[in-house]
JSON list of C-alpha atoms and ligand atoms in Angstrom, two decimals:
[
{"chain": "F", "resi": 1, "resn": "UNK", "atom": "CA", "xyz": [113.97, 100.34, 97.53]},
{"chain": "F", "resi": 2, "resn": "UNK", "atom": "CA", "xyz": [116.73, 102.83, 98.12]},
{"chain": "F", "resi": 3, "resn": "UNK", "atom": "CA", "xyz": [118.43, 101.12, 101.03]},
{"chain": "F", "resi": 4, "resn": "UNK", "atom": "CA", "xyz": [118.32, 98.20, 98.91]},
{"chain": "F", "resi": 5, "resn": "UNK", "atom": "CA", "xyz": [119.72, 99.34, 95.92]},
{"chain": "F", "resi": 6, "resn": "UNK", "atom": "CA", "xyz": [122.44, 101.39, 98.85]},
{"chain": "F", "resi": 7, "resn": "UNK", "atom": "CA", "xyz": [123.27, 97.85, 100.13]},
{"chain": "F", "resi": 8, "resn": "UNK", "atom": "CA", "xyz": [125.18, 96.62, 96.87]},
{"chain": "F", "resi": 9, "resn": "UNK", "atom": "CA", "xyz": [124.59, 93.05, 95.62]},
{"chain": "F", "resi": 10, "resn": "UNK", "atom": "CA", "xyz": [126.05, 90.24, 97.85]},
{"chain": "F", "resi": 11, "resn": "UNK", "atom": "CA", "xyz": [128.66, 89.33, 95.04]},
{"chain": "F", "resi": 12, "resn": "UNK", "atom": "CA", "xyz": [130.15, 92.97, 95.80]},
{"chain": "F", "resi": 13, "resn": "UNK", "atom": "CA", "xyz": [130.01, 92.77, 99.17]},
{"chain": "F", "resi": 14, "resn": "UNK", "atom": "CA", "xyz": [130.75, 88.75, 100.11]},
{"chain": "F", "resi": 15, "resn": "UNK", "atom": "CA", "xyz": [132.69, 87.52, 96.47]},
{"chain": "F", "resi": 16, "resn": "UNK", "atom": "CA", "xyz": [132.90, 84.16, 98.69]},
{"chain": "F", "resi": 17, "resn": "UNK", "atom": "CA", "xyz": [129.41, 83.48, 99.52]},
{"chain": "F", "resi": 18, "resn": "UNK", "atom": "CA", "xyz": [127.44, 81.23, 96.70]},
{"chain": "F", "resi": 19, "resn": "UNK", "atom": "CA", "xyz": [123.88, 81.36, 98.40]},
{"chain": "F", "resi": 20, "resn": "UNK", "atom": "CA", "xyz": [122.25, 82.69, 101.36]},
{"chain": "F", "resi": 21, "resn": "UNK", "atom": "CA", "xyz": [118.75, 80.99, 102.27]},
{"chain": "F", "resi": 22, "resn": "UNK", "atom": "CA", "xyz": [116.67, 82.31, 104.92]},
{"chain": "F", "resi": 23, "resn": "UNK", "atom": "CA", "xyz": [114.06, 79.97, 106.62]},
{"chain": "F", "resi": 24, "resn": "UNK", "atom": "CA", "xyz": [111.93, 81.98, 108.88]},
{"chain": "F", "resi": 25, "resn": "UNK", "atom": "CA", "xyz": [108.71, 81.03, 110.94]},
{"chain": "F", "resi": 26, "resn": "UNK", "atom": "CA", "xyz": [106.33, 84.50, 111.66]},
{"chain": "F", "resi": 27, "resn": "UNK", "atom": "CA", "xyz": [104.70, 84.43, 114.53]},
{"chain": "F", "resi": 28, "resn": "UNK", "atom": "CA", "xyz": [101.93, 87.05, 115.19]},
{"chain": "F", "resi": 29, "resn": "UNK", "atom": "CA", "xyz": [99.82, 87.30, 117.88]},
{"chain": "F", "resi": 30, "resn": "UNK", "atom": "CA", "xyz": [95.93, 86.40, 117.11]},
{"chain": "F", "resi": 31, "resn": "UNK", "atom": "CA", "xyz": [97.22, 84.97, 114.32]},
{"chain": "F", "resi": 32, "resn": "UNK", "atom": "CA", "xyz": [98.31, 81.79, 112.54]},
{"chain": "F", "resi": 33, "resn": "UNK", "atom": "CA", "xyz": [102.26, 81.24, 112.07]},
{"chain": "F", "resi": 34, "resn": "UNK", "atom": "CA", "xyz": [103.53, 81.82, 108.64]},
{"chain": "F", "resi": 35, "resn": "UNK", "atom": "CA", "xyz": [106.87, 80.00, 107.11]},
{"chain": "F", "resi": 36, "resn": "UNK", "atom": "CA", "xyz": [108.83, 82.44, 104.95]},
{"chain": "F", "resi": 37, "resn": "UNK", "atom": "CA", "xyz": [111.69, 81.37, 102.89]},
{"chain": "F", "resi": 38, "resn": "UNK", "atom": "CA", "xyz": [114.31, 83.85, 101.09]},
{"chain": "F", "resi": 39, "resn": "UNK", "atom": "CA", "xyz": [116.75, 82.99, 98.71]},
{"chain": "F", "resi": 40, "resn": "UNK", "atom": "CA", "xyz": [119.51, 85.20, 98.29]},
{"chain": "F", "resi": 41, "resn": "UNK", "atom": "CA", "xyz": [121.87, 84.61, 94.70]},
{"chain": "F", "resi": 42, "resn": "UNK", "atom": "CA", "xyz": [124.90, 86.42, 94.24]},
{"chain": "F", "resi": 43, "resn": "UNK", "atom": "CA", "xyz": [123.38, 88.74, 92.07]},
{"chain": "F", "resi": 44, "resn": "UNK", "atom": "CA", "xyz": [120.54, 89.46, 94.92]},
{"chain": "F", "resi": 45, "resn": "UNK", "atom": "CA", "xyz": [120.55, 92.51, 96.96]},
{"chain": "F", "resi": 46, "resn": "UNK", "atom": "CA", "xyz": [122.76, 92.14, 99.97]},
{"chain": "F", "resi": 47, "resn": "UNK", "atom": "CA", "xyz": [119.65, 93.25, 101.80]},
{"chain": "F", "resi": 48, "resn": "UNK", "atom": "CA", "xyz": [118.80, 91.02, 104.91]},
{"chain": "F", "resi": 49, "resn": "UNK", "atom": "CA", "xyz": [115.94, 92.76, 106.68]},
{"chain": "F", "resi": 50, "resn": "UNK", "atom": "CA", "xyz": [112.35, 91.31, 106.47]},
{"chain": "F", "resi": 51, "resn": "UNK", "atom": "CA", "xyz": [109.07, 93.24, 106.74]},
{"chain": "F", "resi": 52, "resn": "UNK", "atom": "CA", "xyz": [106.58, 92.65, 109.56]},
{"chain": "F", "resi": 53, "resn": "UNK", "atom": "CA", "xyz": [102.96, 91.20, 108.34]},
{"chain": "F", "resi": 54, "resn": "UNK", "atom": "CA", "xyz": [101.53, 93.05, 110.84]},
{"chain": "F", "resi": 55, "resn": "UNK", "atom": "CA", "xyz": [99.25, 95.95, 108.54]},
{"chain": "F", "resi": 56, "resn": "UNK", "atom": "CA", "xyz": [99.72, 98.63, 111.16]},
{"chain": "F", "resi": 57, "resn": "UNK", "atom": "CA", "xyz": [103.11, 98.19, 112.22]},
{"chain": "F", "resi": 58, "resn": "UNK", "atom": "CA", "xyz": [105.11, 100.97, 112.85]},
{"chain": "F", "resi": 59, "resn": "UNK", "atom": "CA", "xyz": [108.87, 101.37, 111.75]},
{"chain": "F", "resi": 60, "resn": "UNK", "atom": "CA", "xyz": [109.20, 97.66, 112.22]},
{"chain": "F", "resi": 61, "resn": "UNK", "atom": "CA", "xyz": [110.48, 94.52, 110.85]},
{"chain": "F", "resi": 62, "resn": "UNK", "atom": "CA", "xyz": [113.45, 91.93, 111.26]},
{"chain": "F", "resi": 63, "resn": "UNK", "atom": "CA", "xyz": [116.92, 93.06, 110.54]},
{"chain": "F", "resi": 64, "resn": "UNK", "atom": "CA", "xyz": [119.30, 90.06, 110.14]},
{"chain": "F", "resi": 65, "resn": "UNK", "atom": "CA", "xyz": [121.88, 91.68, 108.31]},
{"chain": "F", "resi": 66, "resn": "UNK", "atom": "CA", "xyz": [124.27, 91.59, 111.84]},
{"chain": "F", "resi": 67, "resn": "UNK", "atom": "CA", "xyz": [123.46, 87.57, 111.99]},
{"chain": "F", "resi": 68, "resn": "UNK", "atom": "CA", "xyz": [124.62, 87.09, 108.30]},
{"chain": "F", "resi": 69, "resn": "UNK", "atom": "CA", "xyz": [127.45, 89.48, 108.67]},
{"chain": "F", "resi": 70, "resn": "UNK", "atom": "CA", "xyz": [128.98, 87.41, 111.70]},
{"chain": "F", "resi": 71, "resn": "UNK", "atom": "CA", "xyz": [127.99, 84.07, 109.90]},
{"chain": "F", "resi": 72, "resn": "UNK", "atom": "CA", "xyz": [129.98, 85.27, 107.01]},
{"chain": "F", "resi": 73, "resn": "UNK", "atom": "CA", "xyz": [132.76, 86.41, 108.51]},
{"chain": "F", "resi": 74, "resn": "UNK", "atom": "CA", "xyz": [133.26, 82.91, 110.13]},
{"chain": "F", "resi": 75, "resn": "UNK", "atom": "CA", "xyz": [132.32, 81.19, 107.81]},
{"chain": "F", "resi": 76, "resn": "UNK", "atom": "CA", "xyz": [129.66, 79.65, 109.25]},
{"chain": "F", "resi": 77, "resn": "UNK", "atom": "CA", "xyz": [127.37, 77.59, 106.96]},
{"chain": "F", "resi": 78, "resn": "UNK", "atom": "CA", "xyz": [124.04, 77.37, 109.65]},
{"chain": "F", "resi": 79, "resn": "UNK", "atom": "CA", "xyz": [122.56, 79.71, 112.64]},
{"chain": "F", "resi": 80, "resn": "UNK", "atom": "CA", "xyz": [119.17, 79.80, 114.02]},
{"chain": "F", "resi": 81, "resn": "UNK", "atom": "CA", "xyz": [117.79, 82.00, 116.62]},
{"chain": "F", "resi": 82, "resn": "UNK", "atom": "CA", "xyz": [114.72, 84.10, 116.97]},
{"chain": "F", "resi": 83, "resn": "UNK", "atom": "CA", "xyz": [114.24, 88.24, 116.79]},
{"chain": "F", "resi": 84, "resn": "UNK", "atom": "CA", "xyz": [111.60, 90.16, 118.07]},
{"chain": "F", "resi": 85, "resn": "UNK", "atom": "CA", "xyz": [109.59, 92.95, 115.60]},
{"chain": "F", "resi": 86, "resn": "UNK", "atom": "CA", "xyz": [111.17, 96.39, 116.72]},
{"chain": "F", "resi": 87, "resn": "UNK", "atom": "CA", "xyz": [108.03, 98.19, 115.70]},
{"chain": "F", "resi": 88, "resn": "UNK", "atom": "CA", "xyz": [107.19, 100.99, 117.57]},
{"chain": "F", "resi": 89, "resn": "UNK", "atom": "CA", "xyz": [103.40, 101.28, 117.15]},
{"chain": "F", "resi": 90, "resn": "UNK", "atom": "CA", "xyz": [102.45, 98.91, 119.84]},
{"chain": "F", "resi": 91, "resn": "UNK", "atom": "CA", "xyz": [104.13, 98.71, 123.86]},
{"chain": "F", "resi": 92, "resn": "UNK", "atom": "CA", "xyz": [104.46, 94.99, 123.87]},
{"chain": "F", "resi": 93, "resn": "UNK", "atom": "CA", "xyz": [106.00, 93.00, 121.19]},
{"chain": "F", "resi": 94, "resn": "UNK", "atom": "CA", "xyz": [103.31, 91.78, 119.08]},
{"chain": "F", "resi": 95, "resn": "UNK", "atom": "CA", "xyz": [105.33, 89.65, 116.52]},
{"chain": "F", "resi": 96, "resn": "UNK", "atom": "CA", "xyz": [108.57, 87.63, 116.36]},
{"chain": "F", "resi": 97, "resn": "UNK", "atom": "CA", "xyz": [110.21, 85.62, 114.21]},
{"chain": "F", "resi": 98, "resn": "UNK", "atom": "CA", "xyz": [112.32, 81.97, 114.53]},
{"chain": "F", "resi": 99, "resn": "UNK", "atom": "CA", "xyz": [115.12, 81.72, 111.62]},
{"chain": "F", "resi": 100, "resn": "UNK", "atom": "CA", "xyz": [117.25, 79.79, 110.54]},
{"chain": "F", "resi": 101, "resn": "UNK", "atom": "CA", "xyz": [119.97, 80.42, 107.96]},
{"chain": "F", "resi": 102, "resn": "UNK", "atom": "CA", "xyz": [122.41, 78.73, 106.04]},
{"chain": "F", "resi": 103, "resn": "UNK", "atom": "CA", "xyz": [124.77, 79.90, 103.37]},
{"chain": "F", "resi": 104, "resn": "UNK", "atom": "CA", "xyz": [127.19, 78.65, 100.98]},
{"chain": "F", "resi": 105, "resn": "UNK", "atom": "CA", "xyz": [130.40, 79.35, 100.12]},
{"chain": "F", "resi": 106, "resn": "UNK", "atom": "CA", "xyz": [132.11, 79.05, 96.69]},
{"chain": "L", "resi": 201, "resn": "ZN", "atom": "ZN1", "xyz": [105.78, 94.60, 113.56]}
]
């Protein structure tokens, strides 16, 4: 809650951006794959990373604040790609996400 709250809303820290939605598919292994959506307003928490479903995961998750911040600052309005959980509790990556994102400008 603190890094959130650190991490300013996104009308502070992009004025020009209008809506952020993230579209991800979870992927864990053993398991079935889960669609998560995010919707960011400009009154939302610039605060891009998503939390592993895994219950024992270690210090992971999905951190796609770099992704936004490059989209943003070329004004991109779509990127997809994929990103591995960095949690530490396990030696081979046991869940991963495919995104896609697409943002709006004002
Ligand atoms: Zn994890």
């Amino acid at each position: 809650m603190r890094q959130r709250c650190e991490a300013g809303s996104v009308a502070i820290r992009f004025p020009e951006v209008a809506s952020i939605i993230m579209k991800m598919t979870y992927n864990q292994k053993g398991a079935i794959s889960i669609l998560r959506t995010f919707h960011f307003t400009p009154s939302s928490y610039a605060f891009f990373t998503v939390n592993c479903l895994r219950k024992d995961c270690v210090d992971g998750g999905f951190d796609l604040t770099q992704v936004i911040n490059t989209m943003i600052r070329n004004r991109k309005v779509d990127a997809k790609g994929a990103l591995s959980c960095k949690g530490t509790d396990s030696p081979t990556s046991h869940s991963d996400i495919v995104y896609e994102v697409s943002i709006q400008y004002t």
